[in-house]
GROMACS .gro file of N, CA, C and O in nm:
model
  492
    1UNK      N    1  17.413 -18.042 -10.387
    1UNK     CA    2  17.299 -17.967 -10.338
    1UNK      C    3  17.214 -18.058 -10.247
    1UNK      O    4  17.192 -18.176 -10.275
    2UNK      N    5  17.170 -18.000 -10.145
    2UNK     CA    6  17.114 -18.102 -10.043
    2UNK      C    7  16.947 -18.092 -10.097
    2UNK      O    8  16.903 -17.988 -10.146
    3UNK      N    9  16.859 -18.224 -10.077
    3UNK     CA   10  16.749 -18.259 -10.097
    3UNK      C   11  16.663 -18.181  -9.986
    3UNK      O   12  16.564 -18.144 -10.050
    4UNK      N   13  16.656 -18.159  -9.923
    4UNK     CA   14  16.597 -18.084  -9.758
    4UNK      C   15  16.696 -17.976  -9.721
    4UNK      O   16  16.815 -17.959  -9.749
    5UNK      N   17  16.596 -17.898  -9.638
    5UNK     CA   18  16.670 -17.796  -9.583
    5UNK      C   19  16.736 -17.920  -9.448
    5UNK      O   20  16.703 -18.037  -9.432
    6UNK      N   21  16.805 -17.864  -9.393
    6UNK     CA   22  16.873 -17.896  -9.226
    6UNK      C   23  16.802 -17.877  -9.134
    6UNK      O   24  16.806 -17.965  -9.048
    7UNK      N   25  16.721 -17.776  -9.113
    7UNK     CA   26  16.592 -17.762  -9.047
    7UNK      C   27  16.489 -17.911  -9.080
    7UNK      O   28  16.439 -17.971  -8.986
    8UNK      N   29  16.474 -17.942  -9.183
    8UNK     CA   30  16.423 -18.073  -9.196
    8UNK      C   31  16.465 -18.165  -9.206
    8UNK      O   32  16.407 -18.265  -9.250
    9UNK      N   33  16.596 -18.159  -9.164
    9UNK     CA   34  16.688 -18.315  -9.133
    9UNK      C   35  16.657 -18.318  -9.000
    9UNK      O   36  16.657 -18.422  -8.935
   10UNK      N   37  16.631 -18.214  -8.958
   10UNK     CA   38  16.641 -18.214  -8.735
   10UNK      C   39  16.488 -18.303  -8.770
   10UNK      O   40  16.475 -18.425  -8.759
   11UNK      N   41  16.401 -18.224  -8.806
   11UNK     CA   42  16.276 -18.235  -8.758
   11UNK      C   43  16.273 -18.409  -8.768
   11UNK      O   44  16.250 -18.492  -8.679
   12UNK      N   45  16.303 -18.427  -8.907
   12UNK     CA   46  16.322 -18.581  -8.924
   12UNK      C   47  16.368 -18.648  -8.843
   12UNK      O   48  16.304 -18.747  -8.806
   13UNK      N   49  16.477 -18.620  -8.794
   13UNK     CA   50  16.557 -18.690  -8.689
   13UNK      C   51  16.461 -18.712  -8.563
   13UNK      O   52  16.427 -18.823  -8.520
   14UNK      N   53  16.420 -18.574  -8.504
   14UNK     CA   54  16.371 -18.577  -8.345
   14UNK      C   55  16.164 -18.646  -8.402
   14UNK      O   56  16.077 -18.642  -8.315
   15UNK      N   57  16.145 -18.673  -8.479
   15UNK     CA   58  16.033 -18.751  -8.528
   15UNK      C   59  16.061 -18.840  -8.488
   15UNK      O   60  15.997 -18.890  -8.395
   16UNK      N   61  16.174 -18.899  -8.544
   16UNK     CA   62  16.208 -19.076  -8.537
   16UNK      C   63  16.236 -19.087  -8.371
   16UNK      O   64  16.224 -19.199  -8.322
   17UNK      N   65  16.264 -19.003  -8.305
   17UNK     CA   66  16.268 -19.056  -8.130
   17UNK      C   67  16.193 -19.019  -8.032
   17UNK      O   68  16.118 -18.926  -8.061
   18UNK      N   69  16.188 -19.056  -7.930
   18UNK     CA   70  16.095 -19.029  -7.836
   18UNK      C   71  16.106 -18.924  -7.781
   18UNK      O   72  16.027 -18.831  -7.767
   19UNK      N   73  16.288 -18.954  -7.722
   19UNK     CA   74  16.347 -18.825  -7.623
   19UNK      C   75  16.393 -18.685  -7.663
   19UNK      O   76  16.434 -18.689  -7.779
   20UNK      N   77  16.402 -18.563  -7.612
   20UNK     CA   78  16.445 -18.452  -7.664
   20UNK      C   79  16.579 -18.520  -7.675
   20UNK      O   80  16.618 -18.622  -7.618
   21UNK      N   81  16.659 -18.418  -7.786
   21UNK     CA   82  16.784 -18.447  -7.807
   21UNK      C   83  16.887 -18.350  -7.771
   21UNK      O   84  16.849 -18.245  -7.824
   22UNK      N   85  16.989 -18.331  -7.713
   22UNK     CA   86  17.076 -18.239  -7.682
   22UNK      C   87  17.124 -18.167  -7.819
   22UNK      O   88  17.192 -18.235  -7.895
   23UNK      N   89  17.091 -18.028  -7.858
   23UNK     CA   90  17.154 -17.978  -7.995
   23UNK      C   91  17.307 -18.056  -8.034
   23UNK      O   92  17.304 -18.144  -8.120
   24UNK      N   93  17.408 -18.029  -7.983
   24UNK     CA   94  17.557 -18.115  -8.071
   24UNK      C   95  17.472 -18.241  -8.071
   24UNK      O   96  17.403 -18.216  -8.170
   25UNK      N   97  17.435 -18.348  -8.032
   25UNK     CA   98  17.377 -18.487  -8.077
   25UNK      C   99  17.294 -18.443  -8.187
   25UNK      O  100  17.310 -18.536  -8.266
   26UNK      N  101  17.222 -18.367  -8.239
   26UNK     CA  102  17.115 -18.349  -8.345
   26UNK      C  103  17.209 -18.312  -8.430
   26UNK      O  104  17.236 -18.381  -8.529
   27UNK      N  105  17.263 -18.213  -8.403
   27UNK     CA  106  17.368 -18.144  -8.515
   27UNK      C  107  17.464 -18.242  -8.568
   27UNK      O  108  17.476 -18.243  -8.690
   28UNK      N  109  17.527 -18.317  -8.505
   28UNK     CA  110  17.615 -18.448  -8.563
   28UNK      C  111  17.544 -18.509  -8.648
   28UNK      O  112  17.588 -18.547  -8.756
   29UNK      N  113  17.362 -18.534  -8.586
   29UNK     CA  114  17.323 -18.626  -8.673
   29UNK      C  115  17.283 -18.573  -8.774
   29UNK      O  116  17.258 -18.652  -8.865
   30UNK      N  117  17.262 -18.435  -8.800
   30UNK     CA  118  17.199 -18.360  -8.916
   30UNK      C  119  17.294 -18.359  -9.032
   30UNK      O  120  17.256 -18.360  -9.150
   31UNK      N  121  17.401 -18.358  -8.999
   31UNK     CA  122  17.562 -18.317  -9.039
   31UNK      C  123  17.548 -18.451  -9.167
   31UNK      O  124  17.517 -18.443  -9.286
   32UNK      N  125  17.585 -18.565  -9.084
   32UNK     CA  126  17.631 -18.726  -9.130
   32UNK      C  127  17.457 -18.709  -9.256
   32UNK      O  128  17.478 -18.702  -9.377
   33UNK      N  129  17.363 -18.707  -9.223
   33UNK     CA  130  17.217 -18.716  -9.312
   33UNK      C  131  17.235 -18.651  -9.389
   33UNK      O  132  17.199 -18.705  -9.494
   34UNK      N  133  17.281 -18.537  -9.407
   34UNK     CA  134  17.294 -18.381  -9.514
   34UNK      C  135  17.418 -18.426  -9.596
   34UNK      O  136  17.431 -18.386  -9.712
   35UNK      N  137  17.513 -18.511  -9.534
   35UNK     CA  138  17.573 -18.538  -9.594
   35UNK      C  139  17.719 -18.436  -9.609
   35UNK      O  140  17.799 -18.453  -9.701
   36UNK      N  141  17.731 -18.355  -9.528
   36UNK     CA  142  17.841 -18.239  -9.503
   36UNK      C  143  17.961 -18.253  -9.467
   36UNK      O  144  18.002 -18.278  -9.353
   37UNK      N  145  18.023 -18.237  -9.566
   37UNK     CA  146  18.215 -18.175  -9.460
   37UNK      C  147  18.202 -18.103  -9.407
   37UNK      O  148  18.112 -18.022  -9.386
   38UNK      N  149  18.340 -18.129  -9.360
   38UNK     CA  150  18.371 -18.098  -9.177
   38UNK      C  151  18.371 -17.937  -9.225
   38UNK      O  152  18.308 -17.852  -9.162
   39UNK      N  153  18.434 -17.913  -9.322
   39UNK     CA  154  18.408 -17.761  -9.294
   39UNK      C  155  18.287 -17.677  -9.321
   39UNK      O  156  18.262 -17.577  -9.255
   40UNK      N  157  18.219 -17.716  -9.409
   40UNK     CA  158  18.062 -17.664  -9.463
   40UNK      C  159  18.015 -17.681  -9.310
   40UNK      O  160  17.986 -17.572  -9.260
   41UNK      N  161  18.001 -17.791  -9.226
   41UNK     CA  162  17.909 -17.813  -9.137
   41UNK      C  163  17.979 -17.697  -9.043
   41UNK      O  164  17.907 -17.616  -8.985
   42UNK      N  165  18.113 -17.693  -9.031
   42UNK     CA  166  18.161 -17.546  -8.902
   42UNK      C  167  18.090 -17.420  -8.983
   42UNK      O  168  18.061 -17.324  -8.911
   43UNK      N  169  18.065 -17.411  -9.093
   43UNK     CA  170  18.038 -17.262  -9.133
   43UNK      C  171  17.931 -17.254  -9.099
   43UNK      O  172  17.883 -17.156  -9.041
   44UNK      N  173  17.835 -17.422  -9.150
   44UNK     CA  174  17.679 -17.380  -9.127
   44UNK      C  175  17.613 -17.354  -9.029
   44UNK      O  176  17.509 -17.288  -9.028
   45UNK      N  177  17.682 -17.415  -8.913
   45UNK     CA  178  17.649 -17.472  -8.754
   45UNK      C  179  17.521 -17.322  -8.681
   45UNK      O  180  17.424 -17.327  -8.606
   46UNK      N  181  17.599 -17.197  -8.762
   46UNK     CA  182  17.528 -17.114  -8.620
   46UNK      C  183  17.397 -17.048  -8.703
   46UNK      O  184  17.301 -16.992  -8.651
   47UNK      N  185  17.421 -17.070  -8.847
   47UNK     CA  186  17.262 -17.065  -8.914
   47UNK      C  187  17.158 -17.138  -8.885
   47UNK      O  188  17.041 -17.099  -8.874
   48UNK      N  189  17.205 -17.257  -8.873
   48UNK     CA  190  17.100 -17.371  -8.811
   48UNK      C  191  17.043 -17.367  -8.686
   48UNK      O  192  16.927 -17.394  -8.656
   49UNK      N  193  17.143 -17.327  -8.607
   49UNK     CA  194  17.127 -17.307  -8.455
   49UNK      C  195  17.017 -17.188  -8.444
   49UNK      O  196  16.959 -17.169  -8.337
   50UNK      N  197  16.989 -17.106  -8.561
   50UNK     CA  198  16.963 -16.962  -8.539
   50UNK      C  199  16.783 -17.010  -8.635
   50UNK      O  200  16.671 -16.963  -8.617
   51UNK      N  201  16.822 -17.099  -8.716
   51UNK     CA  202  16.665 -17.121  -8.794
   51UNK      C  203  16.645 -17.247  -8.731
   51UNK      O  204  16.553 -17.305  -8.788
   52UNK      N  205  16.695 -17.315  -8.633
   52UNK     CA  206  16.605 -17.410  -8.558
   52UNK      C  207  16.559 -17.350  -8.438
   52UNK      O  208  16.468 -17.398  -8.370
   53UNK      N  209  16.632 -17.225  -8.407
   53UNK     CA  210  16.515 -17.153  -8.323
   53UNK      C  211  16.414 -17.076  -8.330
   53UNK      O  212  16.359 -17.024  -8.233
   54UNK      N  213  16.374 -17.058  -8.476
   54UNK     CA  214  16.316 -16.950  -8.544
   54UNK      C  215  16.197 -17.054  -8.608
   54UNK      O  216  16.083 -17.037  -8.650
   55UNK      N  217  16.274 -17.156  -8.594
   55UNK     CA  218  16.099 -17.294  -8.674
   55UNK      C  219  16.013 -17.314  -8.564
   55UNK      O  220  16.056 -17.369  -8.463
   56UNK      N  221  15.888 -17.270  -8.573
   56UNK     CA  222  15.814 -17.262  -8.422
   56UNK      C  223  15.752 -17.435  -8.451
   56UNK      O  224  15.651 -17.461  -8.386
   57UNK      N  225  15.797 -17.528  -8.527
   57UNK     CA  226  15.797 -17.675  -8.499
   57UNK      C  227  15.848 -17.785  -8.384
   57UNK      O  228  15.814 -17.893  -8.337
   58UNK      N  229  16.001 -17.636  -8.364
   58UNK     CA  230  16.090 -17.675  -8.262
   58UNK      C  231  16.099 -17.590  -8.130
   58UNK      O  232  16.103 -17.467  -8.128
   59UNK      N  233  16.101 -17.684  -8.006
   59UNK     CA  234  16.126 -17.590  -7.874
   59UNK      C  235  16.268 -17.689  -7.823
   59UNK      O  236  16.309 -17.805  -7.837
   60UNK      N  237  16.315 -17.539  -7.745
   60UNK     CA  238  16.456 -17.597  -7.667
   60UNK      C  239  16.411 -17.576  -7.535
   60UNK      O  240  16.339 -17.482  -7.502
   61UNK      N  241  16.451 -17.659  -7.464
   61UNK     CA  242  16.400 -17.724  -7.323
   61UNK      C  243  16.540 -17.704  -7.249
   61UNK      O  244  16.643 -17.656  -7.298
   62UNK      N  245  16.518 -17.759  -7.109
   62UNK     CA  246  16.616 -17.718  -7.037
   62UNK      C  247  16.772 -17.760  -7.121
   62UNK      O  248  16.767 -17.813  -7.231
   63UNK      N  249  16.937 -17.721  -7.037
   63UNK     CA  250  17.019 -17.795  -7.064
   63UNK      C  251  17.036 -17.812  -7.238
   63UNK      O  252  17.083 -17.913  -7.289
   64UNK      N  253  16.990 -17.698  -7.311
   64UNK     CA  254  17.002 -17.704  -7.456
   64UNK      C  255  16.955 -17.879  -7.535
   64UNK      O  256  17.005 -17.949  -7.623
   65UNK      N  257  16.856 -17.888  -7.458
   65UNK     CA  258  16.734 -18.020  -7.514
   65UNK      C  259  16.668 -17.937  -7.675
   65UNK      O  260  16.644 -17.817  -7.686
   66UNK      N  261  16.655 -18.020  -7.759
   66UNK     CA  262  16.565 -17.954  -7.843
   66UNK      C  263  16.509 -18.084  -7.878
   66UNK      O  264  16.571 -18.189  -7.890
   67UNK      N  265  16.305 -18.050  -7.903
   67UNK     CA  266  16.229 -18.175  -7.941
   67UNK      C  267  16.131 -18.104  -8.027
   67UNK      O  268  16.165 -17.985  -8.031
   68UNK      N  269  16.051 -18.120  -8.079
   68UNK     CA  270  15.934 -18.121  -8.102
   68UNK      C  271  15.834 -18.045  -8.036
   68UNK      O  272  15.791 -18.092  -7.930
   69UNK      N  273  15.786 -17.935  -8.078
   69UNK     CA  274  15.690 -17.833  -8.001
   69UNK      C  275  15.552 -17.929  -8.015
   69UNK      O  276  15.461 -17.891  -7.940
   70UNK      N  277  15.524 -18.032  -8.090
   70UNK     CA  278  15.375 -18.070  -8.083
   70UNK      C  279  15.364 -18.155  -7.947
   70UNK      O  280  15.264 -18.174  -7.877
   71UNK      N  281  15.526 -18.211  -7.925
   71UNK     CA  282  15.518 -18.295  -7.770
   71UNK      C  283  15.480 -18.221  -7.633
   71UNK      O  284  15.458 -18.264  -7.520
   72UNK      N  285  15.481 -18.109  -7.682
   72UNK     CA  286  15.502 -18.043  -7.546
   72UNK      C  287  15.377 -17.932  -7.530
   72UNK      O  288  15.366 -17.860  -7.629
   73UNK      N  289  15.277 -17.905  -7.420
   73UNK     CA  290  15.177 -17.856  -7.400
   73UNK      C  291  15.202 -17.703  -7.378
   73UNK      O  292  15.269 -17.682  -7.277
   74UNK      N  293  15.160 -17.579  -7.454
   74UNK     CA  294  15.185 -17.430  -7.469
   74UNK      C  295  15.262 -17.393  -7.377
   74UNK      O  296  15.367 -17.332  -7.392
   75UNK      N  297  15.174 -17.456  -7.190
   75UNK     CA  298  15.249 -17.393  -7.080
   75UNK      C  299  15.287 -17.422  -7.020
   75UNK      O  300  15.277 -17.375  -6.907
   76UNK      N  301  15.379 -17.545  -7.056
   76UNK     CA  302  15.534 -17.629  -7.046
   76UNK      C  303  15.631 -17.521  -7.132
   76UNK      O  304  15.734 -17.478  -7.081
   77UNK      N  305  15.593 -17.487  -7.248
   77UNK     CA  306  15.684 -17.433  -7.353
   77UNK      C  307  15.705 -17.285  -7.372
   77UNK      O  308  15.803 -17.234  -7.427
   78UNK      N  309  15.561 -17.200  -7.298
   78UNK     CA  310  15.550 -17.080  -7.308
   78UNK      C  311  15.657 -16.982  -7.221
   78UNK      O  312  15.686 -17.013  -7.105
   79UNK      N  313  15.702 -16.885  -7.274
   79UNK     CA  314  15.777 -16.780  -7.157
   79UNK      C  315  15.634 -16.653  -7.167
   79UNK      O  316  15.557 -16.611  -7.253
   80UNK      N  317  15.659 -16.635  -7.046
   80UNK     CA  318  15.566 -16.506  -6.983
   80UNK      C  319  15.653 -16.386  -7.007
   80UNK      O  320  15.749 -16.389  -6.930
   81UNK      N  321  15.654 -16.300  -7.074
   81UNK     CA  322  15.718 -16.187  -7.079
   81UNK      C  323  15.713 -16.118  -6.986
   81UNK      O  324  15.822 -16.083  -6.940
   82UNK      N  325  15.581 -16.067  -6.914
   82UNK     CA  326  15.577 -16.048  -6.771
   82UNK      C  327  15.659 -16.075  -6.659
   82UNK      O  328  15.698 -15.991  -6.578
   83UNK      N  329  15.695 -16.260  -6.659
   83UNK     CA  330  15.753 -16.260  -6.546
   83UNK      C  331  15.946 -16.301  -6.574
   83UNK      O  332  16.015 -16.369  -6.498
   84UNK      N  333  15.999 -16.225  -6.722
   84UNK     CA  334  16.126 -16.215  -6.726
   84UNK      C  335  16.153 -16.122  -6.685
   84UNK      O  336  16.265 -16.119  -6.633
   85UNK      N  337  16.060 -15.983  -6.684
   85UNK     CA  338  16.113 -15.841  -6.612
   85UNK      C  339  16.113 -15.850  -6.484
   85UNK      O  340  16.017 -15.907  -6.432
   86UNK      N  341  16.203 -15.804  -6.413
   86UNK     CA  342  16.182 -15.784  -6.283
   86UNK      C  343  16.186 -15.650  -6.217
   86UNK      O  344  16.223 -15.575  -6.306
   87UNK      N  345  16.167 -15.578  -6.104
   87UNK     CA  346  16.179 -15.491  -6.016
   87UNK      C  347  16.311 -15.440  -6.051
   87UNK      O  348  16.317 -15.317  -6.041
   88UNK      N  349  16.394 -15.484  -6.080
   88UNK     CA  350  16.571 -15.435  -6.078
   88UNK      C  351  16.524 -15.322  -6.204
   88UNK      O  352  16.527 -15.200  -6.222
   89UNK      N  353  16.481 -15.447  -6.279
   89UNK     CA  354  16.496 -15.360  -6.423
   89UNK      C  355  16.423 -15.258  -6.444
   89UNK      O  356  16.452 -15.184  -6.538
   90UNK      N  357  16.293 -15.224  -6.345
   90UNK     CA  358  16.231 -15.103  -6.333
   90UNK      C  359  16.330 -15.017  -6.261
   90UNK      O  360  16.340 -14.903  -6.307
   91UNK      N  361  16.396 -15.042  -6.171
   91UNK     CA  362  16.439 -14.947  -6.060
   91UNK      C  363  16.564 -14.860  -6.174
   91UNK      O  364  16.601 -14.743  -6.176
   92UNK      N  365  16.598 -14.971  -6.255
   92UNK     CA  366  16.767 -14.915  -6.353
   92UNK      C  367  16.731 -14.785  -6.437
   92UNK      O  368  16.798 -14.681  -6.441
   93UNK      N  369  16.568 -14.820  -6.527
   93UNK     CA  370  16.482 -14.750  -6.557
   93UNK      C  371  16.466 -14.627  -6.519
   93UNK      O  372  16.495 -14.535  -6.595
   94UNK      N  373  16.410 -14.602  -6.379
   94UNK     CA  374  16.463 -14.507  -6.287
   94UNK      C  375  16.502 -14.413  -6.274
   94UNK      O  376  16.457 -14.298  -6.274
   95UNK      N  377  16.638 -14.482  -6.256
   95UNK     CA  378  16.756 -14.419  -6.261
   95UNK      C  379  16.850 -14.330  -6.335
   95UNK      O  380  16.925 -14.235  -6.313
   96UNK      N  381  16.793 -14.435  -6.473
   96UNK     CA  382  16.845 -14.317  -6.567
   96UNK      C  383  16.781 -14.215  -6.585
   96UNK      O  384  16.829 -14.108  -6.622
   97UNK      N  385  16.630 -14.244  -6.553
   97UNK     CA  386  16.539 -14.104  -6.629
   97UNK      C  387  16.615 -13.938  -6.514
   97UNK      O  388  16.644 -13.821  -6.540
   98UNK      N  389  16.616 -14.047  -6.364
   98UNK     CA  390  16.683 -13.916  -6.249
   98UNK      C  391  16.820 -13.854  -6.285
   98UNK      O  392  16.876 -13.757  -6.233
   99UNK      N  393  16.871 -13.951  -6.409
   99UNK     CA  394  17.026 -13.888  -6.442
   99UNK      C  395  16.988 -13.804  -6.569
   99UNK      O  396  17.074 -13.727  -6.614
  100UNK      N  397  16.851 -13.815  -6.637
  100UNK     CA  398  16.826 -13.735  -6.739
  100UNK      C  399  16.801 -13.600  -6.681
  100UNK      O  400  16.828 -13.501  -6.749
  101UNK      N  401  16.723 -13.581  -6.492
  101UNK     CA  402  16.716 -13.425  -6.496
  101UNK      C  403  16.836 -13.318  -6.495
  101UNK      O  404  16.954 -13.312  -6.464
  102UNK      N  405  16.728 -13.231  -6.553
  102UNK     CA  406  16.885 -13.082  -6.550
  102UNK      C  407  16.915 -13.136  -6.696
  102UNK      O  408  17.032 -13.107  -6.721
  103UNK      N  409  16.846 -13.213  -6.819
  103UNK     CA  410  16.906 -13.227  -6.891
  103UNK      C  411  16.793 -13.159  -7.038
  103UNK      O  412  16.712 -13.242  -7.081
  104UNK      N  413  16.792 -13.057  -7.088
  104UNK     CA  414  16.648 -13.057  -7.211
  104UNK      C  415  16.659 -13.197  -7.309
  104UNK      O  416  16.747 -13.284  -7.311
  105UNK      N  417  16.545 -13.183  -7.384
  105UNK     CA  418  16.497 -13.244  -7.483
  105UNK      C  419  16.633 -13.236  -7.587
  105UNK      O  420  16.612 -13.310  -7.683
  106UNK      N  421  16.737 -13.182  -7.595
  106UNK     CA  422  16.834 -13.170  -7.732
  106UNK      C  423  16.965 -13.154  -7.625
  106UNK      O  424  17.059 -13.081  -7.655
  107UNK      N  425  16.963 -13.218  -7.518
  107UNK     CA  426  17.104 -13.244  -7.463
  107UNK      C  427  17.171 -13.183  -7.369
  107UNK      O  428  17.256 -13.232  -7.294
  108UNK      N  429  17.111 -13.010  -7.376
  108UNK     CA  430  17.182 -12.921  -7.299
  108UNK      C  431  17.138 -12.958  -7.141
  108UNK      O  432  17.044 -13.019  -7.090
  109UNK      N  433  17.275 -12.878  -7.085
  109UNK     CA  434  17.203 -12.874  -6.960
  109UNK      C  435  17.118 -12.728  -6.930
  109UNK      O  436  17.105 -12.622  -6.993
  110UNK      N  437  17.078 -12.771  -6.828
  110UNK     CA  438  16.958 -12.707  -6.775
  110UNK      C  439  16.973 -12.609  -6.629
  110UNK      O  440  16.994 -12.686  -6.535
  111UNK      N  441  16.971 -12.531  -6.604
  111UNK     CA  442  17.006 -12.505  -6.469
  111UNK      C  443  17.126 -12.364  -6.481
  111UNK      O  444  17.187 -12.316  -6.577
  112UNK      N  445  17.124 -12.325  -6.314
  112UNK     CA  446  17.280 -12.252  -6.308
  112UNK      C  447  17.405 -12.263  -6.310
  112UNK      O  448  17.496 -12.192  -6.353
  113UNK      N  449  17.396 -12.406  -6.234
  113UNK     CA  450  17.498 -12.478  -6.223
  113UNK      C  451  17.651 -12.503  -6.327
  113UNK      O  452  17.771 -12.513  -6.304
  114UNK      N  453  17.568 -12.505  -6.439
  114UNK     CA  454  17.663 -12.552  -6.562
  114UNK      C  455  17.678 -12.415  -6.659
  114UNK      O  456  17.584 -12.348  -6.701
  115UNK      N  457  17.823 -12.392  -6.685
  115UNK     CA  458  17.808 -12.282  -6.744
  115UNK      C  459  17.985 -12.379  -6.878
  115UNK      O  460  18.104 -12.410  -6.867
  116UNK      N  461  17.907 -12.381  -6.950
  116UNK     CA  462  18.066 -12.472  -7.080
  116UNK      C  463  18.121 -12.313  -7.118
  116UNK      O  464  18.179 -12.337  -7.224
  117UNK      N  465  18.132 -12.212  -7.103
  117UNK     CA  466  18.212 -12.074  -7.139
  117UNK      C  467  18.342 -12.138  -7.139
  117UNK      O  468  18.419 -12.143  -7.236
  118UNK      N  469  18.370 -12.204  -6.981
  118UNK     CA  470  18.523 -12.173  -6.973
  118UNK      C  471  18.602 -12.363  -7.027
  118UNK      O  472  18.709 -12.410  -6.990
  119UNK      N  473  18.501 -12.425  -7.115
  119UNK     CA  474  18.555 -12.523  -7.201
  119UNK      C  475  18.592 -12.482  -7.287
  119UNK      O  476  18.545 -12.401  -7.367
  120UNK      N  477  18.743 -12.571  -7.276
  120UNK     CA  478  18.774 -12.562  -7.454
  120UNK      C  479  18.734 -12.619  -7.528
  120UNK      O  480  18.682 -12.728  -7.506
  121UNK      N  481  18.746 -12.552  -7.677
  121UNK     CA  482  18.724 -12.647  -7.825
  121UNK      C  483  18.805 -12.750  -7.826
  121UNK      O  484  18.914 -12.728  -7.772
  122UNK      N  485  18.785 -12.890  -7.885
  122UNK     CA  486  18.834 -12.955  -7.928
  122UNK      C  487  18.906 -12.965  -8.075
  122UNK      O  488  18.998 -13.038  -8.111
  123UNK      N  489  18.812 -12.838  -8.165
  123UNK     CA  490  18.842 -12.822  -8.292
  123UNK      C  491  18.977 -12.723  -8.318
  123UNK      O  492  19.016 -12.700  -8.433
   0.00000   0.00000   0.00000
């Protein structure tokens, strides 16, 4: 049974250095500290990956860097939600709503145009 979570073997680790560390370099070193076989550490690998991004202790920086969020100033580290959307993604938006007309609220179509009489059942 390990003494620390793995999440606090990283933190330990990227404490003791200056530089961000590339995740596989942390993860090797978390691995050898925790004390893990080779296979425990392949099973554990993408939990860790998934709660060292979820510990707001830790930020990942360019090139899959991960350091220490206290090193780094909010708006070095912050994403703007604002400026991940772009214009495309309004226009796609759009688009679908213009492929929703001619269509009601429960699916049917709408209009003269469409008449399903002369479809067959599938049943």
């Amino acid at each position: 049974m390990l003494e620390k979570s793995l999440v606090d073997y990283a933190y330990d680790i990227l404490a003791g250095r200056q530089e961000p560390v590339v995740f596989k370099e942390l993860w090797n070193q978390v691995v050898i500290d925790a004390g893990l076989e080779e296979e425990e550490a392949a099973r554990r690998v993408a939990q860790f990956y998934t709660n060292l991004s979820l510990d707001g202790r830790f930020v990942t920086l360019t090139d899959n860097n991960w350091d220490l969020r206290s090193r780094h100033p909010f708006s070095q580290v912050h994403i703007d939600m604002n400026e991940v959307y772009t214009d495309e993604d309004e226009e796609t938006s759009v688009d679908a709503e213009t492929e929703l007309e001619g269509v009601s609220e429960d699916g049917a179509m709408i209009g003269d145009d469409y008449d399903d009489s002369d479809e067959e059942s599938e049943y």
